[in-house]
CSV table of C-alpha atoms and ligand atoms in Angstrom, one decimal:
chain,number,residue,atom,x,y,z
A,1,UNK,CA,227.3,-28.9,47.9
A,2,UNK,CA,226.3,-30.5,51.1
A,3,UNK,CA,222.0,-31.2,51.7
A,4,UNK,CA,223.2,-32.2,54.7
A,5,UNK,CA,225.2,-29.5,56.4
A,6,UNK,CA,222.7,-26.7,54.4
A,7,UNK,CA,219.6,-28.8,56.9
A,8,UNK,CA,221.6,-28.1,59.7
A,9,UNK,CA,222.7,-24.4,58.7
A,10,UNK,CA,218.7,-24.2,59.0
A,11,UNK,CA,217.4,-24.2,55.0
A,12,UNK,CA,214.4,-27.0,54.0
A,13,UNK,CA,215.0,-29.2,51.1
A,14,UNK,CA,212.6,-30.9,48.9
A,15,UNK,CA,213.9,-34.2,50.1
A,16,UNK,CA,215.7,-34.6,53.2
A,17,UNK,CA,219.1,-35.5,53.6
A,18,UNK,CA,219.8,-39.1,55.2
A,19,UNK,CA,222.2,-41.0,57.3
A,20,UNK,CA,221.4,-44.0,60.2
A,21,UNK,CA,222.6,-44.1,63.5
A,22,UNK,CA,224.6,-46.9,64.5
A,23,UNK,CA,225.3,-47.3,60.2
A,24,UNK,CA,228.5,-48.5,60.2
A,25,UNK,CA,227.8,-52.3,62.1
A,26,UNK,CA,227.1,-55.5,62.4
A,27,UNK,CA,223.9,-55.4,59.8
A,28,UNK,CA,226.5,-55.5,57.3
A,29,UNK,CA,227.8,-58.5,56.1
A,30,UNK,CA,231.6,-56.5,54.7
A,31,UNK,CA,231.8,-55.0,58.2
A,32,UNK,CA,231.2,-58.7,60.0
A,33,UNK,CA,234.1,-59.5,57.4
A,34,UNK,CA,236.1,-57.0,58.6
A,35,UNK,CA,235.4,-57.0,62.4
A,36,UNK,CA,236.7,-60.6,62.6
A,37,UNK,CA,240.1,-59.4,61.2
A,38,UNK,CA,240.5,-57.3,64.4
A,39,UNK,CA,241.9,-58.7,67.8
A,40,UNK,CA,239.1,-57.0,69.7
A,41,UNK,CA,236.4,-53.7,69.3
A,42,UNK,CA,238.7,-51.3,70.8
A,43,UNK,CA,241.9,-52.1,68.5
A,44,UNK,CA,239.2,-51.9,65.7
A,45,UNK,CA,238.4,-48.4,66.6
A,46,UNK,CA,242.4,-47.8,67.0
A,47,UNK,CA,243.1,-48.6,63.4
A,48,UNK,CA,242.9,-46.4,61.0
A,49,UNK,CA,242.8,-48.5,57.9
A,50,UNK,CA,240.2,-50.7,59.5
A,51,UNK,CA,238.0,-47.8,60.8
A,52,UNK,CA,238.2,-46.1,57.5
A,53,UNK,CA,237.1,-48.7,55.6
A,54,UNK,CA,234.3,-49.4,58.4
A,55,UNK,CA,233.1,-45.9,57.8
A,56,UNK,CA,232.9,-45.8,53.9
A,57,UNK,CA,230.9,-49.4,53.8
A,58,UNK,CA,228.0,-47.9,54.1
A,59,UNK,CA,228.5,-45.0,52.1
A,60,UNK,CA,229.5,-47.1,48.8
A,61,UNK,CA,226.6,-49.4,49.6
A,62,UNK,CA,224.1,-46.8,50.2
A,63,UNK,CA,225.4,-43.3,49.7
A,64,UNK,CA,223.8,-41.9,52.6
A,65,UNK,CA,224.5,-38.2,52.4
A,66,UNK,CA,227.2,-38.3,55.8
A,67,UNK,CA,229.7,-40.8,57.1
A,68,UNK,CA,230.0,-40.9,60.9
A,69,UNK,CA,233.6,-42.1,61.8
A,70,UNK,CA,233.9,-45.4,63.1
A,71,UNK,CA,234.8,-45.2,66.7
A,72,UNK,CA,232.7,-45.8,70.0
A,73,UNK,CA,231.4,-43.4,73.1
A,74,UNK,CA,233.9,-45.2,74.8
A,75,UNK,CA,237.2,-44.3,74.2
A,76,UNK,CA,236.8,-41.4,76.8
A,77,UNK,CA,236.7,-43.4,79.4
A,78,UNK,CA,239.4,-45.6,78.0
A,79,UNK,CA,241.4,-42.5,77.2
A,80,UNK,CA,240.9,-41.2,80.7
A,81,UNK,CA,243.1,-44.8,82.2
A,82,UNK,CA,240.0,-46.8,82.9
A,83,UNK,CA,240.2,-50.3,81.9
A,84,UNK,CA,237.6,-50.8,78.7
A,85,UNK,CA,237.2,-54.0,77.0
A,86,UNK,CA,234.5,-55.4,74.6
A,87,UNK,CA,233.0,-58.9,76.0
A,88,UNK,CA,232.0,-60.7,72.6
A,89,UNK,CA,228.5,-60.7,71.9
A,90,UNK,CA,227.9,-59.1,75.5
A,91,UNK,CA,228.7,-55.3,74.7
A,92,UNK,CA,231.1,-53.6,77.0
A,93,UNK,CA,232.7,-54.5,80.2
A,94,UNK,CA,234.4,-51.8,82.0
A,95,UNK,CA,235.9,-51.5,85.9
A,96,UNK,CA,232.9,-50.6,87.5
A,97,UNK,CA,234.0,-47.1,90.1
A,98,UNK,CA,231.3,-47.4,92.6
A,99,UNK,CA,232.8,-45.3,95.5
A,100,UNK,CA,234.3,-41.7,95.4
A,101,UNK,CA,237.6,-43.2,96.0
A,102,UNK,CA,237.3,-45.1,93.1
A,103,UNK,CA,237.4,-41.9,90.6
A,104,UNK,CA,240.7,-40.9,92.1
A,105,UNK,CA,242.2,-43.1,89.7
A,106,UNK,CA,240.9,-41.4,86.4
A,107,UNK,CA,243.8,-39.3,84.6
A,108,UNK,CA,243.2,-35.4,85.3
A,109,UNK,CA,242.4,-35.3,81.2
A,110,UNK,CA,242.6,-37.4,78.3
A,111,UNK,CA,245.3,-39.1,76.8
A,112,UNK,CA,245.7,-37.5,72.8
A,113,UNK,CA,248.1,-39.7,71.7
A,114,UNK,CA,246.0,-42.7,72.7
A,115,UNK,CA,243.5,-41.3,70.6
A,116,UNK,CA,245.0,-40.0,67.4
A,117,UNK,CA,244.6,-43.4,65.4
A,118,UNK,CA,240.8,-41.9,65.7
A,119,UNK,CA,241.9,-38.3,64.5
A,120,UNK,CA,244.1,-40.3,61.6
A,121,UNK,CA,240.6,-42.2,61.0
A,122,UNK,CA,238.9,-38.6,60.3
A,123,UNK,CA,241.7,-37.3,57.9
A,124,UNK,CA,241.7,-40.7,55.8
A,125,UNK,CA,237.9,-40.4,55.8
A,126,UNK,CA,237.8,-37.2,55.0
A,127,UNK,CA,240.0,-37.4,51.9
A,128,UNK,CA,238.1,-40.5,50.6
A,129,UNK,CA,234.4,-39.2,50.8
A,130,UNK,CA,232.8,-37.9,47.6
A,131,UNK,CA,232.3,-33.7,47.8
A,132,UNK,CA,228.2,-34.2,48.8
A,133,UNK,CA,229.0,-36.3,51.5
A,134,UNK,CA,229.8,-35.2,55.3
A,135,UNK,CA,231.8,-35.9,57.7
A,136,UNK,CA,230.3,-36.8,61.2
A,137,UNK,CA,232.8,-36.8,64.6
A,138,UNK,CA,231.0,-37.4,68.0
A,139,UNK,CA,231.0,-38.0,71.5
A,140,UNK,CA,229.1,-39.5,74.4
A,141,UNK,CA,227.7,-37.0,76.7
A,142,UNK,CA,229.0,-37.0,80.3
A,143,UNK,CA,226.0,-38.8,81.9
A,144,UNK,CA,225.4,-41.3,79.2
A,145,UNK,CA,229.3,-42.0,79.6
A,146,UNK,CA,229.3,-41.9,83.9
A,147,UNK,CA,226.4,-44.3,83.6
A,148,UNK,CA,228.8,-46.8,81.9
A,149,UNK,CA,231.8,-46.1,84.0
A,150,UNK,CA,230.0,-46.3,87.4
A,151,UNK,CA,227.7,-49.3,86.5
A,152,UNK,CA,230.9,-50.9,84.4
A,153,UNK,CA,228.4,-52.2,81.8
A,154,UNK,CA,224.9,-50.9,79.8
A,155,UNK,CA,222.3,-51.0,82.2
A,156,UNK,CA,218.8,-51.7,82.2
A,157,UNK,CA,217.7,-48.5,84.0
A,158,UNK,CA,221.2,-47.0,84.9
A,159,UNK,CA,220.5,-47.1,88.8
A,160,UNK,CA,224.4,-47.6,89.5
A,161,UNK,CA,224.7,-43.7,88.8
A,162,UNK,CA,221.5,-42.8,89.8
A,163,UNK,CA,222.4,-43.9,93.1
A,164,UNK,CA,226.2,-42.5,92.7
A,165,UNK,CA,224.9,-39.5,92.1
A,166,UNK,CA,222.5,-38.8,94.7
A,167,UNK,CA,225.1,-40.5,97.3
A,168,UNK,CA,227.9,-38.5,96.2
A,169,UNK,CA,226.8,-34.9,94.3
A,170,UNK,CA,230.1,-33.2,94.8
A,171,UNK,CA,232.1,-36.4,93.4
A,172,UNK,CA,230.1,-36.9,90.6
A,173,UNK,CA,229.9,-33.3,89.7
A,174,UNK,CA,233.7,-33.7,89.2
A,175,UNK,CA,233.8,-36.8,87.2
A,176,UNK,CA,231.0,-34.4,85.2
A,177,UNK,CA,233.4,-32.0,84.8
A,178,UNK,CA,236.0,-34.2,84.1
A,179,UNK,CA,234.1,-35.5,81.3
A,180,UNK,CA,233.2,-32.0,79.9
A,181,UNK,CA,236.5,-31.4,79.6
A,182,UNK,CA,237.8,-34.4,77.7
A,183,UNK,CA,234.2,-34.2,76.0
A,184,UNK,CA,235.2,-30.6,74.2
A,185,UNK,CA,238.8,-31.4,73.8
A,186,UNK,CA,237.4,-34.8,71.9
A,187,UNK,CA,235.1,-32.9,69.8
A,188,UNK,CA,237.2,-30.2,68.7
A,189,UNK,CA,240.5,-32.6,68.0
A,190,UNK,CA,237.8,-34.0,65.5
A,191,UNK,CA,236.8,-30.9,63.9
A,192,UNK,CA,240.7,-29.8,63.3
A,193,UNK,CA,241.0,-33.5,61.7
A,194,UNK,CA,238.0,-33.1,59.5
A,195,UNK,CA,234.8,-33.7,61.1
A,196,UNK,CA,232.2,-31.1,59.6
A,197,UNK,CA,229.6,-31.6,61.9
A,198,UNK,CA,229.7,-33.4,65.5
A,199,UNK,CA,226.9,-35.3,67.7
A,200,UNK,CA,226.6,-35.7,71.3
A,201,UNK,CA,225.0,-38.9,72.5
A,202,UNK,CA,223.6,-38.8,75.2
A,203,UNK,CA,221.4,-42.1,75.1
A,204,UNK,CA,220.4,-42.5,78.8
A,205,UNK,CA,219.1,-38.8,79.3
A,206,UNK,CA,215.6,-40.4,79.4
A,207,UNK,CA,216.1,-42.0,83.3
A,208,UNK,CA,216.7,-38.6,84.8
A,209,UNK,CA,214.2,-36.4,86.4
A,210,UNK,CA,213.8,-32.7,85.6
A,211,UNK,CA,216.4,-31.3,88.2
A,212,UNK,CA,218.3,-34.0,87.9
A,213,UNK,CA,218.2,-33.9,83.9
A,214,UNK,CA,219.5,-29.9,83.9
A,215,UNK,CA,222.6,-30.5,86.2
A,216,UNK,CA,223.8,-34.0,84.9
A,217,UNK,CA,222.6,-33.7,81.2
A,218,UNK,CA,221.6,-30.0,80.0
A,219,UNK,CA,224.3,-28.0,81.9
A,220,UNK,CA,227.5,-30.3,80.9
A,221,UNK,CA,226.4,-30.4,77.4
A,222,UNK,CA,225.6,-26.5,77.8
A,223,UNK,CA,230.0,-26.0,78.5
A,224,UNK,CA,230.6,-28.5,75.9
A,225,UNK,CA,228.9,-26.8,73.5
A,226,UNK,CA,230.1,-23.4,74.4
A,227,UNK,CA,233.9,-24.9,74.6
A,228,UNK,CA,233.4,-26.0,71.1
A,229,UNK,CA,232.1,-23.2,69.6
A,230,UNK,CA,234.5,-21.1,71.3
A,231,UNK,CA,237.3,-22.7,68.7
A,232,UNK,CA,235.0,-23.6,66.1
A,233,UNK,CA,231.6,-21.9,65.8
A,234,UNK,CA,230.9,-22.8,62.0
A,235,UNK,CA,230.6,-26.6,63.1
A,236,UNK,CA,227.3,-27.3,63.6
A,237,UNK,CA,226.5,-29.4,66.9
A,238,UNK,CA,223.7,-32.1,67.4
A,239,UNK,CA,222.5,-33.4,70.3
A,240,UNK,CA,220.9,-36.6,71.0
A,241,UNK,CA,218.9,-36.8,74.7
A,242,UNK,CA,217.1,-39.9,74.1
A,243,UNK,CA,213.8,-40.3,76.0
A,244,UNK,CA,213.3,-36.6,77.7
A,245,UNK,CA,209.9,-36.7,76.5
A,246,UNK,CA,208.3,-33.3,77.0
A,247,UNK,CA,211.7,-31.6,77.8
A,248,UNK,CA,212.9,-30.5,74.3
A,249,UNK,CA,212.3,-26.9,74.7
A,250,UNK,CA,214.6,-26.8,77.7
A,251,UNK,CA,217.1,-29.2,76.7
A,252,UNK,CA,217.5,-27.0,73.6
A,253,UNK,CA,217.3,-23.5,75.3
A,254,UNK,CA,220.1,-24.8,78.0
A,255,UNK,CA,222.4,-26.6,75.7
A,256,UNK,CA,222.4,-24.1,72.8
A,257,UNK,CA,222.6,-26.9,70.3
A,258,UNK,CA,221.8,-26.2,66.7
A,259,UNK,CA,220.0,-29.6,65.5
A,260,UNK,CA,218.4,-32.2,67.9
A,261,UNK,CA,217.9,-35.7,67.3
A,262,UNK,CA,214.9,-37.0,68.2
A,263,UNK,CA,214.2,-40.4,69.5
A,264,UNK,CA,211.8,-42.9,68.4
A,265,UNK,CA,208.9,-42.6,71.1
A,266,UNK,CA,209.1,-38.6,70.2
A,267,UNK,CA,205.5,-37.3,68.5
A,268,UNK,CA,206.6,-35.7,65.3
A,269,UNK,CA,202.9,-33.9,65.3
A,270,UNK,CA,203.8,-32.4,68.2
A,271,UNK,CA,207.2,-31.6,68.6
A,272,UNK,CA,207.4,-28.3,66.9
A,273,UNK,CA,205.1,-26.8,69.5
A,274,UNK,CA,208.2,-27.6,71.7
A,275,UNK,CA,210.5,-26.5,69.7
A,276,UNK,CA,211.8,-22.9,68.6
A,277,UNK,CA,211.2,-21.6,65.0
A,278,UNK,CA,213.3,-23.1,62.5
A,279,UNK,CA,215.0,-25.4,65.0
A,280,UNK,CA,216.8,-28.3,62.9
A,281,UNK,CA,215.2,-31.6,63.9
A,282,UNK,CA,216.8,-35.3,63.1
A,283,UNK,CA,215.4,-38.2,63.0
A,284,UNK,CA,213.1,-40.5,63.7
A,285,UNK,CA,212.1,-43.7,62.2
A,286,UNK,CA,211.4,-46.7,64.7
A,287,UNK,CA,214.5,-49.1,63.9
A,288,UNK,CA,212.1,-52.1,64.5
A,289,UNK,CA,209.7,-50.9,62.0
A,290,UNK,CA,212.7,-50.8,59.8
A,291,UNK,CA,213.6,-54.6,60.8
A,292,UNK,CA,210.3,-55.6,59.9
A,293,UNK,CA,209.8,-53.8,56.4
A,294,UNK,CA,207.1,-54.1,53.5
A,295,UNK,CA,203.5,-51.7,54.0
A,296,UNK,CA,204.6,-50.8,58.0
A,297,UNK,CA,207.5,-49.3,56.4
A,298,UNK,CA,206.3,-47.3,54.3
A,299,UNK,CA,203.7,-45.9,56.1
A,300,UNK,CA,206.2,-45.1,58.9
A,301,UNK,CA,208.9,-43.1,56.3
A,302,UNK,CA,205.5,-41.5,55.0
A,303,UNK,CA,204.7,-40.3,57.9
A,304,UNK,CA,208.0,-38.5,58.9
A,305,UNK,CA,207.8,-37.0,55.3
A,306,UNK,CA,205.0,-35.2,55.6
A,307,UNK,CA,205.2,-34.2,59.3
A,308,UNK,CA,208.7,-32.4,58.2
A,309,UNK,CA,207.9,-31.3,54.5
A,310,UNK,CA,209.0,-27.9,54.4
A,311,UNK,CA,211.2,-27.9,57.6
A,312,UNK,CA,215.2,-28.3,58.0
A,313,UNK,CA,215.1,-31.5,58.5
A,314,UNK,CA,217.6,-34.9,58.5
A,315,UNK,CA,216.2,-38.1,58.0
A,316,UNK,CA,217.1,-40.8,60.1
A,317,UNK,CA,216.7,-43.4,62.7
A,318,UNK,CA,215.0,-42.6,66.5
A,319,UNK,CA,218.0,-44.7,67.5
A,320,UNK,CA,221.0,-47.2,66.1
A,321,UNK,CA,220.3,-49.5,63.4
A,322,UNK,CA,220.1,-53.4,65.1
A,323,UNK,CA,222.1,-56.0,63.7
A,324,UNK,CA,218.9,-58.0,62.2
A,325,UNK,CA,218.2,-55.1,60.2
A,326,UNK,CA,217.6,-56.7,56.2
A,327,UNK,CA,219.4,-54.5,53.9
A,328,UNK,CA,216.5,-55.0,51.3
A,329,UNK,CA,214.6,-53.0,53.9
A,330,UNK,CA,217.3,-50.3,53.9
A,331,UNK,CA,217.0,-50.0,50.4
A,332,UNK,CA,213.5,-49.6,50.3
A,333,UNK,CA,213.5,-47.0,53.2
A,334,UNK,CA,216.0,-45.0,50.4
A,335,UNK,CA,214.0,-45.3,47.5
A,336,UNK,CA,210.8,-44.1,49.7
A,337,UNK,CA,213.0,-40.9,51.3
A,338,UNK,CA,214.8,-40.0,47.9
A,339,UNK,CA,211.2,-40.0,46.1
B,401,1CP,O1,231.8,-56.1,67.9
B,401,1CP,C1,231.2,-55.1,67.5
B,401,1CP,O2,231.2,-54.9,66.3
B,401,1CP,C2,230.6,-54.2,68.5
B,401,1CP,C3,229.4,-53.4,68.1
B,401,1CP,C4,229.6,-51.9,68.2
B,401,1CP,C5,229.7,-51.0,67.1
B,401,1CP,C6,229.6,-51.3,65.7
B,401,1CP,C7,229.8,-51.2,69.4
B,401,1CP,C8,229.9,-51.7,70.8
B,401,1CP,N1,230.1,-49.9,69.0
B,401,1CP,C9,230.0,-49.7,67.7
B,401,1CP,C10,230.2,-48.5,66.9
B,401,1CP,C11,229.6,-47.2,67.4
B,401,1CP,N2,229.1,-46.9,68.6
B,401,1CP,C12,229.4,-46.1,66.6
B,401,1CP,C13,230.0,-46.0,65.2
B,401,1CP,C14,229.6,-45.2,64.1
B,401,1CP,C15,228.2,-45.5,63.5
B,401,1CP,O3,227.2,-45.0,64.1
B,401,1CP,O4,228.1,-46.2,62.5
B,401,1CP,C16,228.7,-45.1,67.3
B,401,1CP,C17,228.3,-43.7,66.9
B,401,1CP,C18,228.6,-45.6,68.6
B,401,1CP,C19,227.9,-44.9,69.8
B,401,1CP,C20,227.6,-45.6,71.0
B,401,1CP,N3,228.3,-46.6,71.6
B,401,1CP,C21,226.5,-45.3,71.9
B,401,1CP,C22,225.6,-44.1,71.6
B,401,1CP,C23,224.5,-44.4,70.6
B,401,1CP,C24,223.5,-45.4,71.0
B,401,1CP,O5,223.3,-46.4,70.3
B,401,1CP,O6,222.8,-45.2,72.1
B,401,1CP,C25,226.6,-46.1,73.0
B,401,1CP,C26,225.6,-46.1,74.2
B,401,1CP,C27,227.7,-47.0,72.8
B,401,1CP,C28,228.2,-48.0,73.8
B,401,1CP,C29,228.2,-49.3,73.1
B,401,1CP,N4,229.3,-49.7,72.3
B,401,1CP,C30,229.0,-51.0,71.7
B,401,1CP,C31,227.8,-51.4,72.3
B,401,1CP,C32,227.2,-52.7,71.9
B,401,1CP,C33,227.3,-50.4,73.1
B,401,1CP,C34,226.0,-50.4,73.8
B,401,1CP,C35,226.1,-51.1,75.1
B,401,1CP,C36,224.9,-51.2,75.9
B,401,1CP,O7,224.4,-50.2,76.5
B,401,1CP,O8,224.4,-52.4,76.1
């Protein structure tokens, strides 16, 4: 018995299932332990052993009812032949492809065996976790992934690929469909190596306008979807489009997901009005309120309670845990959630 895959195949439970974004990371003091065995991020991600163990940490600590592997958005792009490195304490660094020209040197679709340490990750995962707990593959989505691989870097607004894209539609529609492509084959190679449900990120969906949001966002996570349920249609898909605001009904209509993930600024008093009946909703809890703990706290976990009781939903964060997080605060959010 799963609680968290029976949320997402649509039935309420008394208490909801949890996990946290981001929950593998630097709040930890065993993965700061670990981290600094490893030459750099990327090799990290590309070890097996290391990555396993990365993933479980939390799950020993805090039995959160699913593991999400240890890996990053980011080895698509480094996958794809782009160079990707991880600056330390500066987040990533990649060759920024500001012209057309520059996409011409992106491999035609992605290298496997680059990434089957990550698929190894899964198996050894998946043979380690308890029977209640899931298994969690995922990908960037294409935008949220372009942004990065235009701009080089994270952004404070993404305007490297805003401006790409509105100065070059037809070339970034192919690195889009570039992206979809690697995007499914990514997702399913994780399914086939043990990943019961899978989550698309797509983190910068926020800084796009509506027309722009359907054709960069909506539709390429629409194929993805679709290519992945093509091979596997029991594995449940979430989507994260952080920041779209008022555009949930869409997003969710167009992409065909089967949970979304809501982000912090999202009304939970409002949302269903958006929303289909019985759509499975994730999230939401501010991961600064969750830094800053004691009566805040509680009143915010309160809140999410009662705004979902009776509904499929998963308990979580409205984006990744932060690296000041206490763990006493963690605990306490647990206690409040389990009852
Ligand atoms: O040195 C370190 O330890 C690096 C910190 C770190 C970690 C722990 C990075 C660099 N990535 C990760 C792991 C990671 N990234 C996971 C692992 C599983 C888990 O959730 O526990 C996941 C799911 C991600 C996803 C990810 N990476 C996203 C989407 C989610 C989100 O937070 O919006 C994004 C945008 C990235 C890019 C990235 N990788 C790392 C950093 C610091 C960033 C953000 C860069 C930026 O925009 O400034």
């Amino acid at each position: 018995m799963k609680p968290f895959l029976d949320v997402l195949a649509g039935k309420a439970t008394a208490r909801p299932p949890i996990w946290l974004m981001r929950q593998a990371g630097r709040y930890l003091p065993e993965y700061r332990a670990i981290r600094s065995q490893a030459r750099d991020f990327l090799h990290f991600c590309y070890s097996p052993e290391l990555a396993i163990e990365a993933t479980m940490q939390p799950i020993r600590r805090f039995s959160f009812d699913a593991a999400i592997i240890f890996s990053d958005i980011l080895v698509i792009p480094d996958a794809l032949g782009q160079s990707v490195r991880f600056a330390e304490g500066e987040g990533p660094r990649l060759e920024a492809m500001e012209t057309p020209e520059a996409l011409k040197g992106l491999a035609s679709a992605l290298d496997e065996e680059k990434l089957e340490p990550v698929y190894n990750a899964l198996r050894g995962v998946r043979a380690a976790l308890p029977p209640s707990v899931a298994l969690i593959g995922f990908c960037g989505a294409p935008w949220t992934l372009a942004t990065y691989m235009i701009g080089g870097r994270g952004t404070p607004d993404q305007a490297p690929a805003r401006h790409f894209a509105y100065q070059h539609p037809e070339a970034f529609q192919s690195l889009t469909d570039l992206l979809v492509e690697a995007c499914t084959r990514h997702l399913c190679l994780q399914a086939e190596a043990g990943a019961e449900a899978l989550q698309i990120f797509d983190s910068w969906a926020g800084n796009l306008p509506e027309r722009e949001l359907r054709r960069w966002s909506e539709a390429p996570i629409g194929r993805i979807i679709a290519g992945v349920k093509a091979r596997h249609p029991s594995v449940p898909i979430i989507a994260f489009p952080r920041g779209i605001a008022g555009g949930f009904s869409r997003f969710v209509s167009e992409t065909n997901c089967d949970a979304i993930s809501l982000d912090t600024a999202c009304a939970l008093s409002d949302i269903r009005k958006q929303l289909p009946p019985g759509m499975v909703t994730q999230g939401n809890l501010d991961p600064l309120v969750l830094i800053n703990g004691g009566s805040g706290l509680d009143a915010a976990v309160d809140h999410i309670l009662e705004s979902t009781a009776g509904l499929p939903h998963v308990f979580n964060l409205g984006h990744g845990i932060l690296p000041p997080t206490p763990i006493p605060h963690v605990e306490a959010m647990l206690r409040r959630v389990r009852g």
